[in-house]
XYZ file of C-alpha atoms in Angstrom:
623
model
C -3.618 -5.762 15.300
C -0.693 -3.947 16.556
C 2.551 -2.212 15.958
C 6.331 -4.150 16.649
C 9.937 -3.345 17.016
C 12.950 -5.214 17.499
C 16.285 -5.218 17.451
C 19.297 -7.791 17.321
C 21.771 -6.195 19.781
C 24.806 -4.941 18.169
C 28.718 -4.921 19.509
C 28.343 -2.014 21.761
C 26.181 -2.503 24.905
C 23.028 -0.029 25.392
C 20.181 0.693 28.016
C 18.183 -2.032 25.706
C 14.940 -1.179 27.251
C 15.048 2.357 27.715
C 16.008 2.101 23.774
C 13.363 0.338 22.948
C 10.941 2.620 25.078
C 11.564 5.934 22.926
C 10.999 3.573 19.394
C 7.540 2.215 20.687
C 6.529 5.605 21.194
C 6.936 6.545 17.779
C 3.986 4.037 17.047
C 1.505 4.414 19.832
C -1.493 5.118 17.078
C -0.963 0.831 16.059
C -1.596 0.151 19.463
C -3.213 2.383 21.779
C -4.035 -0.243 24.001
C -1.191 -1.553 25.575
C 2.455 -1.496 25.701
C 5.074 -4.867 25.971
C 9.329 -4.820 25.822
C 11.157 -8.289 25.698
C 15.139 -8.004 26.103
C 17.657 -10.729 26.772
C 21.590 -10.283 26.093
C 20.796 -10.688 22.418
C 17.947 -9.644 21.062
C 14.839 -6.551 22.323
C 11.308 -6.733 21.090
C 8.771 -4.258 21.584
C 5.143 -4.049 20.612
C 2.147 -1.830 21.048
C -1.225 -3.303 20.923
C -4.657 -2.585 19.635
C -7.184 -5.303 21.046
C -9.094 -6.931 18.856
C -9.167 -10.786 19.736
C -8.340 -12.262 23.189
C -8.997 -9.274 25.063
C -7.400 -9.791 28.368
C -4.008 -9.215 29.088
C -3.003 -12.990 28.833
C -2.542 -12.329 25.138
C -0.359 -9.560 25.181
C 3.075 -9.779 23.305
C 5.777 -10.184 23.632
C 4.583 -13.488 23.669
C 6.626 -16.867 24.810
C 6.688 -20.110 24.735
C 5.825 -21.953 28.012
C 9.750 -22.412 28.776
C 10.756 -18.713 27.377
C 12.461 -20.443 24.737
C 10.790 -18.585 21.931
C 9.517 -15.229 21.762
C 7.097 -13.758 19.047
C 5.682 -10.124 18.239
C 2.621 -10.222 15.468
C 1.116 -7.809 13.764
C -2.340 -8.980 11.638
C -4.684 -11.483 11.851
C -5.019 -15.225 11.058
C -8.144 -15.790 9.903
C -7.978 -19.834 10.337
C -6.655 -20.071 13.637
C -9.730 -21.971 15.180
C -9.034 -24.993 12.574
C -4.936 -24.759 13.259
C -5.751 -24.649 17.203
C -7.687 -27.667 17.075
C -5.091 -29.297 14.552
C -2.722 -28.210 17.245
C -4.853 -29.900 20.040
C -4.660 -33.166 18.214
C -1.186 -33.402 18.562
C -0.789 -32.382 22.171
C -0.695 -28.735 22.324
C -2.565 -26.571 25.459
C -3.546 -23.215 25.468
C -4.229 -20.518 27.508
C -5.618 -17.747 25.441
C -7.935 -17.816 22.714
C -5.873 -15.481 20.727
C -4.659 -16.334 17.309
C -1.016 -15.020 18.901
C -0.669 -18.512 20.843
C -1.586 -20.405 17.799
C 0.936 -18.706 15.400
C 3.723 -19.331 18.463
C 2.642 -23.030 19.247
C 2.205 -23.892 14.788
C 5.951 -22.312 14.914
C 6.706 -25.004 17.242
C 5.065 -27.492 16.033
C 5.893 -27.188 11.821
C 8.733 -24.717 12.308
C 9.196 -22.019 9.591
C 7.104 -24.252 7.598
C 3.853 -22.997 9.378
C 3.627 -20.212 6.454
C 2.215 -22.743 4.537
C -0.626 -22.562 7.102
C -1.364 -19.638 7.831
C -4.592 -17.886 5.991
C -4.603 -14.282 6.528
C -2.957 -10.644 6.907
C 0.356 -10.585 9.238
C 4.007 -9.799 10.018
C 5.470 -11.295 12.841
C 9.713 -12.090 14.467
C 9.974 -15.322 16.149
C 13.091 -15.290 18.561
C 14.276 -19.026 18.538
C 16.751 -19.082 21.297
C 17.416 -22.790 21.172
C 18.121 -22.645 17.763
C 20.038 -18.986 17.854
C 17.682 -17.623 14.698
C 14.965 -14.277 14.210
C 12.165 -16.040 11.879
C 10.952 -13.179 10.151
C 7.790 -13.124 7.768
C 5.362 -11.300 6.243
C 1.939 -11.886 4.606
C 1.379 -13.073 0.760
C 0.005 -10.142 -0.608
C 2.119 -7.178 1.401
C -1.565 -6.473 3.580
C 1.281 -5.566 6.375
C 4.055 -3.630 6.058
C 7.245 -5.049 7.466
C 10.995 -2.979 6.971
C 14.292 -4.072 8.121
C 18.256 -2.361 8.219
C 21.528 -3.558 9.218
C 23.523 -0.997 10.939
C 27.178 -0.920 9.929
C 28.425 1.021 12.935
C 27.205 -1.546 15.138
C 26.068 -4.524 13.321
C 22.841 -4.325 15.005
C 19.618 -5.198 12.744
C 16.578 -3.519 13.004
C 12.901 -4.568 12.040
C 9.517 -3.424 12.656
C 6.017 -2.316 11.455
C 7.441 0.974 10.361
C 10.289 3.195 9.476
C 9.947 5.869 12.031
C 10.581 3.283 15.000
C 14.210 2.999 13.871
C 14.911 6.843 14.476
C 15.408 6.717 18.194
C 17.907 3.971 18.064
C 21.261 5.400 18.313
C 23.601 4.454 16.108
C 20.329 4.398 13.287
C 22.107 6.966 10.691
C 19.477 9.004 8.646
C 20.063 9.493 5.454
C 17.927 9.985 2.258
C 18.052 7.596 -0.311
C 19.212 9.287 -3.721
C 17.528 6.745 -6.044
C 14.840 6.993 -4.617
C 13.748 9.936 -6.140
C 13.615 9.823 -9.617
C 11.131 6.719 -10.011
C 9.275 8.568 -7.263
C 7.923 11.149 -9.861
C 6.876 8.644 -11.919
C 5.220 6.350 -9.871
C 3.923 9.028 -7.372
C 4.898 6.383 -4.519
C 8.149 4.415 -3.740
C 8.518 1.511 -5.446
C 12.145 0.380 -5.052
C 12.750 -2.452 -2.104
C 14.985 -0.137 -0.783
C 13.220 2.642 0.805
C 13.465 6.647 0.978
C 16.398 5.971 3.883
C 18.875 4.309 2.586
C 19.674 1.292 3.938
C 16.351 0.505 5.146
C 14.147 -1.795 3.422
C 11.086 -3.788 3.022
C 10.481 -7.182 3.329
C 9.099 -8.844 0.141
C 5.250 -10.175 0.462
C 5.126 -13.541 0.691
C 8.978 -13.908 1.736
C 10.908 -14.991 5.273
C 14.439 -13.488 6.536
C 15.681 -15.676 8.948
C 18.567 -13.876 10.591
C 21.633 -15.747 12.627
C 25.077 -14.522 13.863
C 24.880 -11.312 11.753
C 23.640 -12.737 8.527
C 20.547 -12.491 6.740
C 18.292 -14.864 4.565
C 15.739 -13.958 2.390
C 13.832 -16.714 0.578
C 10.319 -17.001 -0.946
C 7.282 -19.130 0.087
C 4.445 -17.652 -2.351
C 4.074 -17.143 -5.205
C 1.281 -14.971 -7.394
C 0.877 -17.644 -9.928
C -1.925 -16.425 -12.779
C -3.019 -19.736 -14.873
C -6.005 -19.700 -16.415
C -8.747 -23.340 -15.902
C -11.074 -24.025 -18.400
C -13.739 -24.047 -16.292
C -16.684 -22.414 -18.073
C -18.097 -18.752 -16.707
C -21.059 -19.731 -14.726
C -18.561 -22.178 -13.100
C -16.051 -19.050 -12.322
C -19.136 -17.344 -10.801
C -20.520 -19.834 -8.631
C -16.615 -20.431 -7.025
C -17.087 -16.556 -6.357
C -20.061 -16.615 -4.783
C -19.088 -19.195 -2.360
C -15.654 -18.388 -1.409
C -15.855 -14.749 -0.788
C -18.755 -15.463 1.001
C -16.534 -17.602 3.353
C -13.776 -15.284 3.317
C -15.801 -12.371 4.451
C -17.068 -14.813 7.393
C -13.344 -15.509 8.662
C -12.856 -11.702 8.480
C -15.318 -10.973 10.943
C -13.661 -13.042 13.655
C -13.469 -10.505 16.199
C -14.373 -9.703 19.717
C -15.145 -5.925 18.870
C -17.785 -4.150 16.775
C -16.810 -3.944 13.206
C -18.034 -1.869 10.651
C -16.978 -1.396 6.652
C -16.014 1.405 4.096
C -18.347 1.909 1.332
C -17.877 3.878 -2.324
C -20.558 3.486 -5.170
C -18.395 0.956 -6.767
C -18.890 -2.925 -6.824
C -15.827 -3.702 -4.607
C -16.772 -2.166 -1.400
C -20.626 -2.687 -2.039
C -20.188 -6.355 -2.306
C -18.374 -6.882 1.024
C -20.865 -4.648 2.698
C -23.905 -6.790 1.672
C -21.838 -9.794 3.112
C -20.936 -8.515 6.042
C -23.939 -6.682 7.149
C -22.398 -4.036 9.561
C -24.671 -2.032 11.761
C -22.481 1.081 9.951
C -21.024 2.051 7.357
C -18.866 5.231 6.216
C -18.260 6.766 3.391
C -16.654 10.525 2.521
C -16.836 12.874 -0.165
C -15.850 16.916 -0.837
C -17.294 19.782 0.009
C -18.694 22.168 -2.504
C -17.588 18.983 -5.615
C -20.858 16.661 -4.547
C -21.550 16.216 -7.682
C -18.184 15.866 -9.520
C -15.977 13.746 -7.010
C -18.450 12.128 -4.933
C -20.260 9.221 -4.298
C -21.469 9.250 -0.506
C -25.276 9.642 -2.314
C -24.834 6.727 -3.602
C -23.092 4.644 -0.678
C -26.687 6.431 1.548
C -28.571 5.241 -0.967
C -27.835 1.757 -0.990
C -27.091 1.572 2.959
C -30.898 2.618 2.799
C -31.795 -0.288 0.476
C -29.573 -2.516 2.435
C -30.974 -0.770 5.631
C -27.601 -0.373 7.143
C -26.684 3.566 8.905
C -24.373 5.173 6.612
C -22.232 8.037 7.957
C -20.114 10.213 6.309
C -18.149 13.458 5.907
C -17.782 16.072 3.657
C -13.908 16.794 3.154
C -12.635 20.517 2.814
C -9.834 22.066 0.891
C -8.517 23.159 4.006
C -8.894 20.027 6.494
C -6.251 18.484 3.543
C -3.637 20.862 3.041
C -3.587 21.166 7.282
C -3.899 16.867 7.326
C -1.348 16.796 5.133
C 1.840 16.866 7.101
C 0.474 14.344 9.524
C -0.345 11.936 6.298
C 3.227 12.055 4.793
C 4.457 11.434 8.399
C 2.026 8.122 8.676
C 3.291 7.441 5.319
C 6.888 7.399 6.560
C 7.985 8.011 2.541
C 6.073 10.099 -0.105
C 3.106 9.634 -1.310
C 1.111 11.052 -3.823
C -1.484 9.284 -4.584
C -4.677 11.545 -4.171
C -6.796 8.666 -2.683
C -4.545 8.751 0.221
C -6.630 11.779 1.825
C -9.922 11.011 1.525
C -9.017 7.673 2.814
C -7.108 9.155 5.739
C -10.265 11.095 6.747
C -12.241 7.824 6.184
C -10.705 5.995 8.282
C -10.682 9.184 10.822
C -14.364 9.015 10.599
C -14.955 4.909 11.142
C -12.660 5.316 14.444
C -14.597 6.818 16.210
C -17.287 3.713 16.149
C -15.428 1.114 15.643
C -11.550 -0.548 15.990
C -12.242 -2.739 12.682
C -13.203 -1.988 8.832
C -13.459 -4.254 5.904
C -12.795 -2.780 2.761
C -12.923 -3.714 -0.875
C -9.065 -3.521 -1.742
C -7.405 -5.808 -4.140
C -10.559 -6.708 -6.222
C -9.194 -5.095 -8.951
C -5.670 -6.692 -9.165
C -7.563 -10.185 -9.080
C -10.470 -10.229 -10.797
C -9.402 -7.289 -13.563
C -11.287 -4.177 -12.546
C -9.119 -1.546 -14.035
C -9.846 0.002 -17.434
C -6.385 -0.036 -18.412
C -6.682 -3.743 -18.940
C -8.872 -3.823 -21.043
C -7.709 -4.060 -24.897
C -7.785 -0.209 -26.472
C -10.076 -0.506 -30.003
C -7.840 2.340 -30.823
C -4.756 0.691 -30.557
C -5.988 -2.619 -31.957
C -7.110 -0.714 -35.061
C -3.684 1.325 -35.077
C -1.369 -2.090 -34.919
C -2.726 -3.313 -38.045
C -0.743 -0.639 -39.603
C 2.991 -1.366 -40.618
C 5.192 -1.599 -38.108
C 7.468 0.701 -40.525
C 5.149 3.863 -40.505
C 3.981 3.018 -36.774
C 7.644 3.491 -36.110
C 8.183 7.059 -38.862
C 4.833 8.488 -36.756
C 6.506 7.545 -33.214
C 9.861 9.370 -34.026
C 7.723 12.251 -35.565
C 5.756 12.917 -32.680
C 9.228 13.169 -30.526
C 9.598 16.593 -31.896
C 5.862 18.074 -30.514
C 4.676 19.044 -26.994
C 3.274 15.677 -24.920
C -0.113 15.449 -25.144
C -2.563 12.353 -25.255
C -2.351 11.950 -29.394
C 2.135 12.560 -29.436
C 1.848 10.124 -26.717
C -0.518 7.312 -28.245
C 1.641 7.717 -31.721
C 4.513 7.538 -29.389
C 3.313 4.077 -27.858
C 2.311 2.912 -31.261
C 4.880 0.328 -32.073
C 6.202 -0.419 -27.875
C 4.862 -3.757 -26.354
C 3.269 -3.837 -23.106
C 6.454 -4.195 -21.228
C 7.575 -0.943 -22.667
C 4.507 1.207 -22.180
C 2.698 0.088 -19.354
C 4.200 0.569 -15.599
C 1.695 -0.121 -13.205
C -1.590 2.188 -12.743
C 0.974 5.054 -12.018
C 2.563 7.456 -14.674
C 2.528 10.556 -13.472
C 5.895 12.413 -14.409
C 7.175 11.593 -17.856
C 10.677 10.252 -17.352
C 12.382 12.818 -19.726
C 10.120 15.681 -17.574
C 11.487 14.200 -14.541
C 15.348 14.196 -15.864
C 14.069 17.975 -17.045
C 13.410 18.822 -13.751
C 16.228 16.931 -11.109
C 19.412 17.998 -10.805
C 21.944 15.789 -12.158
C 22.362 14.079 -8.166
C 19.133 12.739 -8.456
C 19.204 10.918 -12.119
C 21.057 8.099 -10.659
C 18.210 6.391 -9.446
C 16.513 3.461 -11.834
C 14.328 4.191 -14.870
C 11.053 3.358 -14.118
C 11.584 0.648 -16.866
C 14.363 -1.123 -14.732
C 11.670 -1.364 -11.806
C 8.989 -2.984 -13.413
C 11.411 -5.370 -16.067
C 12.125 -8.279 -13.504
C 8.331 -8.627 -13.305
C 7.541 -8.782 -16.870
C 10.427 -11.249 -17.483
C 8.517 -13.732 -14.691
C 4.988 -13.957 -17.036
C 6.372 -14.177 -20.607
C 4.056 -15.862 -23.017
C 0.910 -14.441 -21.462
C -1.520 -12.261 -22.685
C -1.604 -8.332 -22.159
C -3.891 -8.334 -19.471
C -2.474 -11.135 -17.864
C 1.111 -9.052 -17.885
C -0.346 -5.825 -16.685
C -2.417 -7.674 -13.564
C 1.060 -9.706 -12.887
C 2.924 -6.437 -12.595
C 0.303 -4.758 -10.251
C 0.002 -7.374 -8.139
C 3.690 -7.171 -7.235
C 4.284 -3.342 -7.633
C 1.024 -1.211 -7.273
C -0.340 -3.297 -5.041
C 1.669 -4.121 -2.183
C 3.413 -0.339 -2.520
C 1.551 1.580 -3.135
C -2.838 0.637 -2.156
C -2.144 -1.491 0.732
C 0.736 0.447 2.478
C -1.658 3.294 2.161
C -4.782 1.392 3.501
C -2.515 -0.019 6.360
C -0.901 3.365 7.419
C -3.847 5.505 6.836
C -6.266 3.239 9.271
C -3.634 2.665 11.437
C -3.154 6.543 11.792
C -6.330 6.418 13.747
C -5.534 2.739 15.476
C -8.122 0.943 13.040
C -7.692 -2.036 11.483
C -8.763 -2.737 7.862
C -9.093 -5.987 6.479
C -9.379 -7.093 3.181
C -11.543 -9.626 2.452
C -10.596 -9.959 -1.580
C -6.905 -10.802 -0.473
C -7.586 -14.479 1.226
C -5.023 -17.000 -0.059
C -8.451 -19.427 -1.264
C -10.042 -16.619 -2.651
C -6.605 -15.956 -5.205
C -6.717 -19.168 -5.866
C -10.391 -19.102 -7.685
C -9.464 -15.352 -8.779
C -6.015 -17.015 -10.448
C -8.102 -19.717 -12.562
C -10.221 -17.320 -14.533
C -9.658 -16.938 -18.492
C -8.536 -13.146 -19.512
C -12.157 -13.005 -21.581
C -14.465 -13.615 -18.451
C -11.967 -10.231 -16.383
C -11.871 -7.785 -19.398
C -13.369 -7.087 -22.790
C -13.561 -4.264 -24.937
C -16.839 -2.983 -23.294
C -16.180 -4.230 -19.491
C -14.056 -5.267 -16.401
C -14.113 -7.560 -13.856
C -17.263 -9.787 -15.550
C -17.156 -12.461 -13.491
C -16.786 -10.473 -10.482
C -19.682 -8.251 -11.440
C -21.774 -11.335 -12.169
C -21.015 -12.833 -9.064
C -22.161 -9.939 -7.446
C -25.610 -9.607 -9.220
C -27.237 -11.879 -6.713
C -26.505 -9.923 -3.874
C -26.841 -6.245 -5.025
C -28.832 -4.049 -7.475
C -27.999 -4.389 -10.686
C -27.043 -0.908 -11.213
C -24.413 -1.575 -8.390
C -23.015 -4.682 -9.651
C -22.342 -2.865 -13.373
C -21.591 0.569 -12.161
C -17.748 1.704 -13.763
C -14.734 2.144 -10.987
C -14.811 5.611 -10.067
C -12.172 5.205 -7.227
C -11.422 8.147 -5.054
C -11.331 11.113 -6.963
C -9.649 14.275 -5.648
C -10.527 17.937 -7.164
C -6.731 18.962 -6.394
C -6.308 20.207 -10.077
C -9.337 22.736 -9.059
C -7.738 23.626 -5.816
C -4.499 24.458 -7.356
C -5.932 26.836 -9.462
C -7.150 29.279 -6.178
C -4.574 31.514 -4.992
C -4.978 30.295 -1.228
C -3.415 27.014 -2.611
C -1.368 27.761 -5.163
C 0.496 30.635 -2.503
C 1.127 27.329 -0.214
C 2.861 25.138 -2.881
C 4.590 28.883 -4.611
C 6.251 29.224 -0.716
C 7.088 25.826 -0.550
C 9.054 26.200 -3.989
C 10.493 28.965 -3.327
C 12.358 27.538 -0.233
C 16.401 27.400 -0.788
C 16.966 23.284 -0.110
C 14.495 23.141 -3.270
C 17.475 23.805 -5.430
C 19.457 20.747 -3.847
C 16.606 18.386 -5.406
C 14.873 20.350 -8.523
C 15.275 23.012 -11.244
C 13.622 25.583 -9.264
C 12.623 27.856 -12.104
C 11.527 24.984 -14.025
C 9.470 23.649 -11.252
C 7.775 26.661 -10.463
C 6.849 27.792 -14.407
C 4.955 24.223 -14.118
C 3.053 26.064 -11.188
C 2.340 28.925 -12.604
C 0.975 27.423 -15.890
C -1.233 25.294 -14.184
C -2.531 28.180 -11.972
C -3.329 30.450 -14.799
C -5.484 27.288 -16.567
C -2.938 27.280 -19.284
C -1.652 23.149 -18.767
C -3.215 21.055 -16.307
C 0.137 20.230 -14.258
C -1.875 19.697 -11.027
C -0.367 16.056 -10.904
C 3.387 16.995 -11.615
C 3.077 19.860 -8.928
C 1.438 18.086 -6.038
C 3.708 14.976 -6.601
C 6.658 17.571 -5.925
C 5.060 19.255 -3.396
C 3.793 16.066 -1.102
C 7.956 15.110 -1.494
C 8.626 18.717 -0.206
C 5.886 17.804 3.120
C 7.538 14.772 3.799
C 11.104 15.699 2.978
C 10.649 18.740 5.371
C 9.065 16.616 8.366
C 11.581 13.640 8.298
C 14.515 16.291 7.747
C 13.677 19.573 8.936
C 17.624 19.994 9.652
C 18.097 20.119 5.668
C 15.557 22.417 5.470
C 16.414 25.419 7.876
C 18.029 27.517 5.171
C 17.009 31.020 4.318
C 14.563 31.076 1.823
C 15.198 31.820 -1.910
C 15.291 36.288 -2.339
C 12.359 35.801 -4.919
């Protein structure tokens, strides 16, 4: 696990190194451990490592190839690299280390860019070919690490790396915010356009390649999230559960340090623990709301069962608003999503133990664990009306406040491609148009982001179209950049033991009616998980990470912090300032529960002010 940075040198020379030296230090927290800087006359590489396999210097990165030919920096895991090294063996290949960072190298030499097709597990590497004058650049199938990428147009020097932040330093790097960004920002409460918050800087697809040469760039695809149901029969489903997470949870644990795993109430993270059987494992919850948003009694509780140490911490008010700051900067662009906190401090807590974590992510995009797929018994009662007066009651409800019945009339006669976005709606669209100033409506409707998607799965069932879209969107945008830059705040790595290529594959086979149904979610999942854990556990709902921000808005310490924040001058540039801050005030004095549409402003206001404090040193609005 580690952090990387490169750059393909541009038309005006530079002190490469020295270059590269101020971007690695932007990234120390992925790897504490050590520090490594390649440079030739075309190309510099820089990495910072956390040790986790191999743990002698031997396998430190940059790594080449026995004749310096080819030069890679890797950040991840391959989870199958004892059965590629021996495949290797067979056909000639030594090796030095016993690092997966050799094998990835010497299967690159070996297959060539075809070694993706190989590889089972969580990465983003560059491989410098300088015989063959390309950057191989690739990232994992599901997005488990984060890989961004710019061109410069001063200099026509590309940069890449593990994140955004590295590319500040570089000189001719020009800062600017990303105008489009914003508006599907309120709406999906993270950013999920491929071009990110800077503009001009963007992410690599999951499951894609860029190979770069002589200035030019190539983007193709070599996975694809393909969602056809077998007709194998439940019990069938189950058993193919049972055996290959079992296995994949195995291959996760390759390691030569202590590892430990995350643990909720839920079914997800309970699962993995009983797998795994860590010495320890941590859970967190909020002070003074133990028995509203909490479920560290029930992660001690089963630890106890399971007879595993559980430790945990009690989150306050004030350790988030002071965290905050330091999250959006990990972040490097907005993010709103409340479970980003508590998982910050999570991982804050595992650190000091341990350098690795498995967690329970992606169980829901594959096996159908969110409640929004399953079918609404409303709804299916309310299509059987005509379309005709489904239609009359939508328009009618146009002209009343927003509330939960204007909106379900509202999404009476709309198909799933025009309702449903992704887990995310936080900020209506018209709301959000309400409240930007007319600058900031360029950007796409949330409806242009997520239509590409839909069009890929037509013909499939609801469900089907609504676990498609997450698995592309929600997924790789918004829970696993968070998981990655929130452990990796605290130089942990988290692995996800759900998101294995061969356990997709089983996940991909199962029929709509053994995932969802009127009453449940993730059924075969659930059953699966009935032979390792209490039954209670295996059925329990999702809870997820629930924050009590709504009930922290509504004290004055709070709502004085976000009220100063709005009140700031650059707030104008971005937002109808008087709009935005009636929002507060209702919400404050319990009249509308705005506590989403406020904080997603104000966590855009953190980060905006810590990646461009030079926009923001203005006198403050004479309120």
């Amino acid at each position: 696990m580690c952090g990387f940075v490169g750059f393909i040198h541009g038309s005006q020379p530079m002190p490469y190194k020295k270059i590269m030296e101020q971007m690695l230090k932007t990234i120390v927290h992925r790897g504490p451990d050590s520090e490594g800087i390649y440079s030739d006359d075309k190309a510099t590489l820089g990495f910072r490592r956390l040790s986790i396999l191999d743990l002698s210097s031997a396998a430190s990165q940059p790594f080449s190839s026995e004749d310096g030919e080819v030069v890679l920096v890797f950040n991840g895991e391959i989870y199958n690299y004892l059965e590629l090294r021996e495949e290797l063996k067979y056909y000639g290949y030594k090796f030095d280390t016993t690092s997966d960072t050799e094998v990835l190298l010497k299967g690159y030499l070996h297959y060539g860019i075809h070694v993706l097709q190989k590889l089972r597990g969580m990465f983003a590497f560059c491989i410098w070919d300088k015989k063959q004058n390309f950057h191989f650049i690739a990232r994992d199938p599901f997005g488990i690490k984060p890989l961004y990428y710019t061109q410069n147009t001063t200099d026509n020097s590309i940069l890449f790396g593990s994140e955004i932040k590295s590319f500040l330093p570089y000189p001719k790097f020009l800062k600017e915010l990303n105008v489009q960004a914003l508006r599907p920002f309120l709406t999906f409460q993270y950013s999920a356009l491929n071009e990110t918050f800077f503009k001009g800087v963007y992410k690599l697809t999951p499951g894609s390649y860029m190979l770069v040469q002589n200035d030019n760039m190539q983007i193709k695809s070599y996975w694809s999230h393909q969602l056809i149901p077998s007709i194998d029969t439940l019990e069938t489903h189950v058993q193919n559960i049972k055996e290959t997470l079992k296995e994949s949870v195995n291959k996760h644990t390759i390691s030569d340090v202590k590892i430990g795993s995350f643990l909720s109430g839920g079914v997800d993270s309970s699962y993995i623990a009983k797998l795994l059987k860590p010495d320890t494992t941590y859970s967190v919850g909020f002070k003074g709301y133990e028995s509203m948003f909490d479920e560290t009694s029930l992660a001690k509780t089963l630890s106890e069962e399971l007879h595993f140490e559980n430790k945990q911490k009690h989150i306050t008010a004030d350790e988030v608003f002071e965290a905050l700051p330091e999250i959006q900067w990990h972040m490097d662009e907005p993010d709103s999503n409340l479970s980003s906190l508590p998982l910050y401090f999570l991982a804050e807590l595992a650190s000091k133990d341990v350098k690795v974590v498995l967690s329970g992510e992606g169980a829901d995009e594959l096996f159908g664990g969110y409640e929004w797929y399953k079918p609404s018994e409303k709804m299916e009662i309310y299509k059987k009306v005509p379309a005709s007066i489904r239609h009359m009651l939508a328009v009618v409800s146009k002209a009343f406040p927003s509330n939960k019945y204007t909106r379900f009339f509202k999404n009476g006669p709309k198909t799933i491609e025009n309702r449903f976005i992704g887990h995310a709606f936080v900020w209506q669209e018209d709301d959000a148009l309400e409240l930007l100033t007319e600058k900031y409506h360029v950007g796409p409707s949330v409806w242009d982001v997520v239509k590409p998607y839909y069009g890929r799965i037509q013909g499939a069932d609801d469900a089907t179209k609504m676990q498609y879209l997450d698995l592309h969107v929600w997924l790789p945008n918004q829970i696993l950049l968070k998981a990655d830059k929130m452990s990796m705040a605290h130089s942990l790595e988290l692995r996800v033991p759900f998101l294995d290529k061969k356990v997709f594959h089983v996940a991909s086979g199962i029929q709509t009616d053994y995932k969802i149904t009127l009453a449940d979610t993730k059924i075969a999942l659930r059953k699966a998980a009935l032979e390792e854990l209490p039954e209670e556990w295996a059925k329990r709902k999702k809870l997820g990470f629930p924050v009590p921000m709504r009930h922290w808005l509504r004290e004055e310490k709070y709502y004085r912090k976000l009220r100063q924040t709005f009140e700031k001058a650059y707030i104008r540039e971005f937002f109808d300032q008087q709009l935005l801050l009636s929002y507060l005030e209702e919400h404050y004095e319990g009249k509308e529960n705005h506590s989403r549409y406020v904080w997603t402003v104000y966590v855009f206001c953190v980060w905006y002010e810590k990646y461009f404090p030079e926009n923001c040193d203005l006198l403050d609005w004479p309120y």
